PDB file of C-alpha atoms and ligand atoms in Angstrom:
ATOM      1  CA  MET A   1      28.403 -16.338  15.070  1.00  0.00           C
ATOM      2  CA  LYS A   2      27.572 -15.871  11.337  1.00  0.00           C
ATOM      3  CA  GLU A   3      26.258 -12.924   9.527  1.00  0.00           C
ATOM      4  CA  ILE A   4      22.973 -13.270   7.336  1.00  0.00           C
ATOM      5  CA  LYS A   5      22.252 -10.728   4.489  1.00  0.00           C
ATOM      6  CA  ILE A   6      18.814  -9.761   3.820  1.00  0.00           C
ATOM      7  CA  GLU A   7      18.288  -8.462   0.168  1.00  0.00           C
ATOM      8  CA  SER A   8      15.112  -7.218  -1.620  1.00  0.00           C
ATOM      9  CA  ILE A   9      14.872  -6.584  -4.980  1.00  0.00           C
ATOM     10  CA  LEU A  10      12.425  -3.613  -6.275  1.00  0.00           C
ATOM     11  CA  GLN A  11      11.677  -2.192  -9.446  1.00  0.00           C
ATOM     12  CA  VAL A  12      11.493   1.577 -10.124  1.00  0.00           C
ATOM     13  CA  TYR A  13       9.538   3.331 -12.842  1.00  0.00           C
ATOM     14  CA  ASP A  14      10.817   6.752 -13.975  1.00  0.00           C
ATOM     15  CA  ASN A  15       7.148   8.091 -13.601  1.00  0.00           C
ATOM     16  CA  PHE A  16       3.472   7.333 -13.865  1.00  0.00           C
ATOM     17  CA  ASN A  17       3.404   7.375 -17.605  1.00  0.00           C
ATOM     18  CA  GLU A  18       5.749   4.496 -17.591  1.00  0.00           C
ATOM     19  CA  LEU A  19       3.538   2.277 -15.985  1.00  0.00           C
ATOM     20  CA  PRO A  20       1.637  -0.407 -17.846  1.00  0.00           C
ATOM     21  CA  GLU A  21      -2.092   0.538 -18.486  1.00  0.00           C
ATOM     22  CA  TYR A  22      -3.414  -2.107 -15.912  1.00  0.00           C
ATOM     23  CA  VAL A  23      -1.084  -0.524 -13.333  1.00  0.00           C
ATOM     24  CA  SER A  24      -1.854   3.134 -14.057  1.00  0.00           C
ATOM     25  CA  SER A  25      -5.779   2.589 -14.103  1.00  0.00           C
ATOM     26  CA  LEU A  26      -5.344   1.183 -10.641  1.00  0.00           C
ATOM     27  CA  MET A  27      -3.036   4.112  -9.534  1.00  0.00           C
ATOM     28  CA  THR A  28      -5.554   6.633 -10.924  1.00  0.00           C
ATOM     29  CA  LYS A  29      -8.018   5.126  -8.736  1.00  0.00           C
ATOM     30  CA  ALA A  30      -5.389   5.494  -5.728  1.00  0.00           C
ATOM     31  CA  ILE A  31      -5.080   9.324  -6.629  1.00  0.00           C
ATOM     32  CA  GLU A  32      -8.750   9.827  -6.855  1.00  0.00           C
ATOM     33  CA  ALA A  33      -8.995   8.271  -3.477  1.00  0.00           C
ATOM     34  CA  ARG A  34      -6.123  10.379  -2.201  1.00  0.00           C
ATOM     35  CA  SER A  35      -8.263  13.631  -2.915  1.00  0.00           C
ATOM     36  CA  ARG A  36     -11.004  12.342  -0.543  1.00  0.00           C
ATOM     37  CA  ALA A  37      -8.535  11.759   2.465  1.00  0.00           C
ATOM     38  CA  TYR A  38      -9.558  13.177   5.639  1.00  0.00           C
ATOM     39  CA  ALA A  39      -6.223  14.554   6.812  1.00  0.00           C
ATOM     40  CA  PRO A  40      -6.848  17.687   8.487  1.00  0.00           C
ATOM     41  CA  TYR A  41      -4.016  17.271  11.105  1.00  0.00           C
ATOM     42  CA  SER A  42      -1.285  16.254   9.145  1.00  0.00           C
ATOM     43  CA  ASN A  43      -2.214  17.653   5.866  1.00  0.00           C
ATOM     44  CA  PHE A  44      -0.570  14.833   4.413  1.00  0.00           C
ATOM     45  CA  SER A  45      -2.979  12.581   2.227  1.00  0.00           C
ATOM     46  CA  VAL A  46      -2.579   8.900   1.249  1.00  0.00           C
ATOM     47  CA  GLY A  47      -4.696   7.214  -1.363  1.00  0.00           C
ATOM     48  CA  THR A  48      -4.682   3.562  -2.002  1.00  0.00           C
ATOM     49  CA  ALA A  49      -6.502   1.284  -4.645  1.00  0.00           C
ATOM     50  CA  LEU A  50      -6.523  -2.710  -4.325  1.00  0.00           C
ATOM     51  CA  LEU A  51      -7.444  -5.000  -7.268  1.00  0.00           C
ATOM     52  CA  LEU A  52      -9.066  -8.379  -5.935  1.00  0.00           C
ATOM     53  CA  ASP A  53      -8.956 -11.648  -7.994  1.00  0.00           C
ATOM     54  CA  ASN A  54     -12.974 -11.344  -8.393  1.00  0.00           C
ATOM     55  CA  GLY A  55     -12.093  -8.075 -10.488  1.00  0.00           C
ATOM     56  CA  GLU A  56     -13.235  -5.663  -7.541  1.00  0.00           C
ATOM     57  CA  VAL A  57     -11.248  -2.487  -6.868  1.00  0.00           C
ATOM     58  CA  ILE A  58     -11.259  -1.327  -3.344  1.00  0.00           C
ATOM     59  CA  THR A  59     -10.069   2.177  -2.413  1.00  0.00           C
ATOM     60  CA  GLY A  60      -9.304   3.780   0.828  1.00  0.00           C
ATOM     61  CA  ASN A  61      -7.543   6.843   2.162  1.00  0.00           C
ATOM     62  CA  ASN A  62      -6.235   8.065   5.543  1.00  0.00           C
ATOM     63  CA  GLN A  63      -8.955   9.054   8.206  1.00  0.00           C
ATOM     64  CA  GLU A  64      -7.556  11.153  10.837  1.00  0.00           C
ATOM     65  CA  ASN A  65      -9.109  11.950  14.429  1.00  0.00           C
ATOM     66  CA  ALA A  66      -8.621  14.748  16.801  1.00  0.00           C
ATOM     67  CA  SER A  67      -7.298  11.978  19.132  1.00  0.00           C
ATOM     68  CA  TYR A  68      -4.499  11.350  16.821  1.00  0.00           C
ATOM     69  CA  PRO A  69      -3.891   7.589  17.426  1.00  0.00           C
ATOM     70  CA  SER A  70      -7.572   6.956  16.581  1.00  0.00           C
ATOM     71  CA  GLY A  71      -6.845   7.753  13.076  1.00  0.00           C
ATOM     72  CA  LEU A  72      -5.811   5.039  10.285  1.00  0.00           C
ATOM     73  CA  CYS A  73      -3.714   4.771   7.457  1.00  0.00           C
ATOM     74  CA  ALA A  74      -5.224   4.429   3.899  1.00  0.00           C
ATOM     75  CA  GLU A  75      -3.561   0.982   3.396  1.00  0.00           C
ATOM     76  CA  ARG A  76      -5.369  -0.489   6.207  1.00  0.00           C
ATOM     77  CA  THR A  77      -8.671   1.456   5.754  1.00  0.00           C
ATOM     78  CA  ALA A  78      -8.679  -0.185   2.195  1.00  0.00           C
ATOM     79  CA  ILE A  79      -7.455  -3.723   2.919  1.00  0.00           C
ATOM     80  CA  TYR A  80      -9.445  -4.166   6.219  1.00  0.00           C
ATOM     81  CA  TYR A  81     -12.513  -3.152   3.910  1.00  0.00           C
ATOM     82  CA  ALA A  82     -11.553  -5.870   1.535  1.00  0.00           C
ATOM     83  CA  GLY A  83     -11.181  -8.413   4.061  1.00  0.00           C
ATOM     84  CA  SER A  84     -14.593  -7.796   5.674  1.00  0.00           C
ATOM     85  CA  GLN A  85     -16.378  -7.565   2.329  1.00  0.00           C
ATOM     86  CA  PHE A  86     -14.699 -10.221   0.178  1.00  0.00           C
ATOM     87  CA  PRO A  87     -13.164 -12.675   2.813  1.00  0.00           C
ATOM     88  CA  ASN A  88     -12.419 -15.120   0.138  1.00  0.00           C
ATOM     89  CA  SER A  89     -10.996 -13.042  -2.544  1.00  0.00           C
ATOM     90  CA  LYS A  90      -7.248 -12.634  -3.177  1.00  0.00           C
ATOM     91  CA  VAL A  91      -5.514  -9.130  -3.171  1.00  0.00           C
ATOM     92  CA  VAL A  92      -3.619  -9.239  -6.621  1.00  0.00           C
ATOM     93  CA  ARG A  93      -2.210  -5.763  -6.386  1.00  0.00           C
ATOM     94  CA  MET A  94      -2.248  -2.355  -4.516  1.00  0.00           C
ATOM     95  CA  ALA A  95      -1.447   0.987  -5.614  1.00  0.00           C
ATOM     96  CA  ILE A  96      -0.339   3.704  -3.163  1.00  0.00           C
ATOM     97  CA  THR A  97       0.158   7.411  -3.593  1.00  0.00           C
ATOM     98  CA  ALA A  98       0.727  10.069  -0.927  1.00  0.00           C
ATOM     99  CA  GLY A  99       1.073  13.879  -1.123  1.00  0.00           C
ATOM    100  CA  SER A 100       1.286  16.802   1.322  1.00  0.00           C
ATOM    101  CA  LYS A 101      -0.505  20.227   1.143  1.00  0.00           C
ATOM    102  CA  MET A 102       2.625  21.829   2.736  1.00  0.00           C
ATOM    103  CA  LYS A 103       5.053  20.614  -0.100  1.00  0.00           C
ATOM    104  CA  GLN A 104       5.030  18.938  -3.385  1.00  0.00           C
ATOM    105  CA  THR A 105       5.791  15.140  -2.626  1.00  0.00           C
ATOM    106  CA  THR A 106       7.963  14.051  -5.441  1.00  0.00           C
ATOM    107  CA  SER A 107       9.501  10.624  -3.876  1.00  0.00           C
ATOM    108  CA  PRO A 108       7.927   7.414  -3.603  1.00  0.00           C
ATOM    109  CA  ILE A 109       6.189   7.116  -0.209  1.00  0.00           C
ATOM    110  CA  PRO A 110       6.277   3.360   1.211  1.00  0.00           C
ATOM    111  CA  PRO A 111       3.580   2.026   3.475  1.00  0.00           C
ATOM    112  CA  CYS A 112       4.359   2.541   7.112  1.00  0.00           C
ATOM    113  CA  GLY A 113       5.542  -0.442   9.389  1.00  0.00           C
ATOM    114  CA  ALA A 114       1.949  -1.178  10.801  1.00  0.00           C
ATOM    115  CA  CYS A 115       0.569  -1.054   7.275  1.00  0.00           C
ATOM    116  CA  ARG A 116       3.141  -3.566   6.099  1.00  0.00           C
ATOM    117  CA  GLN A 117       2.319  -5.967   9.074  1.00  0.00           C
ATOM    118  CA  ALA A 118      -1.443  -5.466   8.194  1.00  0.00           C
ATOM    119  CA  ILE A 119      -0.755  -6.347   4.393  1.00  0.00           C
ATOM    120  CA  ALA A 120       1.545  -9.073   5.353  1.00  0.00           C
ATOM    121  CA  GLU A 121      -1.382 -10.922   7.175  1.00  0.00           C
ATOM    122  CA  TYR A 122      -3.412 -11.072   3.947  1.00  0.00           C
ATOM    123  CA  GLU A 123      -0.565 -12.144   1.981  1.00  0.00           C
ATOM    124  CA  VAL A 124       0.122 -14.998   4.349  1.00  0.00           C
ATOM    125  CA  LYS A 125      -3.618 -15.787   4.519  1.00  0.00           C
ATOM    126  CA  GLN A 126      -3.919 -15.948   0.733  1.00  0.00           C
ATOM    127  CA  ASN A 127      -0.790 -17.812   0.150  1.00  0.00           C
ATOM    128  CA  ALA A 128       0.059 -15.602  -2.815  1.00  0.00           C
ATOM    129  CA  PRO A 129       2.120 -12.505  -3.371  1.00  0.00           C
ATOM    130  CA  ILE A 130       0.509  -8.974  -3.398  1.00  0.00           C
ATOM    131  CA  GLU A 131       2.142  -6.242  -5.777  1.00  0.00           C
ATOM    132  CA  ILE A 132       2.736  -3.208  -4.036  1.00  0.00           C
ATOM    133  CA  TYR A 133       3.210   0.010  -6.168  1.00  0.00           C
ATOM    134  CA  PHE A 134       3.932   3.360  -4.468  1.00  0.00           C
ATOM    135  CA  MET A 135       4.552   6.978  -5.345  1.00  0.00           C
ATOM    136  CA  GLY A 136       4.400  10.537  -4.188  1.00  0.00           C
ATOM    137  CA  GLU A 137       2.183  12.827  -6.135  1.00  0.00           C
ATOM    138  CA  THR A 138       4.745  12.745  -8.856  1.00  0.00           C
ATOM    139  CA  GLY A 139       7.995  11.239  -9.692  1.00  0.00           C
ATOM    140  CA  LYS A 140       9.165   7.745  -9.453  1.00  0.00           C
ATOM    141  CA  VAL A 141       7.048   4.767  -8.889  1.00  0.00           C
ATOM    142  CA  VAL A 142       8.449   1.830  -6.865  1.00  0.00           C
ATOM    143  CA  LYS A 143       7.059  -1.562  -7.538  1.00  0.00           C
ATOM    144  CA  SER A 144       7.624  -4.661  -5.042  1.00  0.00           C
ATOM    145  CA  ASP A 145       6.424  -7.781  -6.329  1.00  0.00           C
ATOM    146  CA  SER A 146       5.525  -8.842  -2.799  1.00  0.00           C
ATOM    147  CA  LEU A 147       4.744  -7.400   0.277  1.00  0.00           C
ATOM    148  CA  ALA A 148       7.514  -9.795   1.901  1.00  0.00           C
ATOM    149  CA  ASN A 149      10.206  -7.589   0.180  1.00  0.00           C
ATOM    150  CA  LEU A 150       9.206  -4.678   2.313  1.00  0.00           C
ATOM    151  CA  LEU A 151       9.012  -6.343   5.637  1.00  0.00           C
ATOM    152  CA  PRO A 152      12.112  -8.915   6.083  1.00  0.00           C
ATOM    153  CA  LEU A 153      11.806 -11.007   9.298  1.00  0.00           C
ATOM    154  CA  ILE A 154       8.076 -10.983   9.088  1.00  0.00           C
ATOM    155  CA  PHE A 155       6.102 -11.842  12.092  1.00  0.00           C
ATOM    156  CA  ASP A 156       3.290 -14.462  11.185  1.00  0.00           C
ATOM    157  CA  ARG A 157       0.802 -17.119  12.213  1.00  0.00           C
ATOM    158  CA  SER A 158       3.718 -19.687  11.890  1.00  0.00           C
ATOM    159  CA  PHE A 159       5.117 -18.481  15.300  1.00  0.00           C
ATOM    160  CA  LEU A 160       1.786 -18.719  17.297  1.00  0.00           C
TER     161      LEU A 160
HETATM  162  N1  THU B 201      -0.319   7.437   6.646  1.00  0.00           N
HETATM  163  C1  THU B 201      -0.962   6.799   5.722  1.00  0.00           C
HETATM  164  O1  THU B 201      -2.191   6.784   5.413  1.00  0.00           O
HETATM  165  N2  THU B 201      -0.328   5.778   5.211  1.00  0.00           N
HETATM  166  C2  THU B 201       1.070   5.361   5.489  1.00  0.00           C
HETATM  167  O2  THU B 201       1.532   4.232   5.215  1.00  0.00           O
HETATM  168  C3  THU B 201       1.623   6.396   6.277  1.00  0.00           C
HETATM  169  C4  THU B 201       1.114   7.448   6.919  1.00  0.00           C
HETATM  170  C5  THU B 201      -1.029   8.472   7.077  1.00  0.00           C
HETATM  171  C6  THU B 201      -1.488   8.571   8.550  1.00  0.00           C
HETATM  172  C7  THU B 201      -1.694  10.186   8.771  1.00  0.00           C
HETATM  173  O3  THU B 201      -3.013  10.258   8.653  1.00  0.00           O
HETATM  174  C8  THU B 201      -0.867  10.797   7.672  1.00  0.00           C
HETATM  175  O4  THU B 201      -0.646   9.990   6.807  1.00  0.00           O
HETATM  176  C9  THU B 201       0.528  11.219   8.553  1.00  0.00           C
HETATM  177  O5  THU B 201       1.176  10.420   9.058  1.00  0.00           O
END
């Protein structure tokens, strides 16, 4: 038996104002998308904005449903739309922001496991890393150079 160590390195910005302009402009679009979320059940709104290599910006937000599991997270709403409309474009980076109506969300909110798996599919498909930035409503912004940093031991097409 031997142990393996899995390590991820992430970058942390102190706040939105520390982001370079090309990221803060994308995050601004994610914040706008968050304000359009349909989240009457959880009161937890998530917005995301994706930049494609053709210059298009795709936004998405969470869409909830009275039948709870039928709802969809913001990240998958956006990336599936991007995949359906621009199947030959690569996703360069993704900005994510989340906030609750019940309390101020000041810590960075990472994408859920299902969304990580969905984003990983496109990273493998395009054979190029997707930069991910995530934050709450305010506070620190975390950057990952690649989705792979957020999902060790990824399940992908190589196993099929
Ligand atoms: N949600 C997202 O949109 N993205 C995530 O990565 C985590 C959770 C949504 C789903 C649901 O509408 C609400 O946040 C509470 O879980």
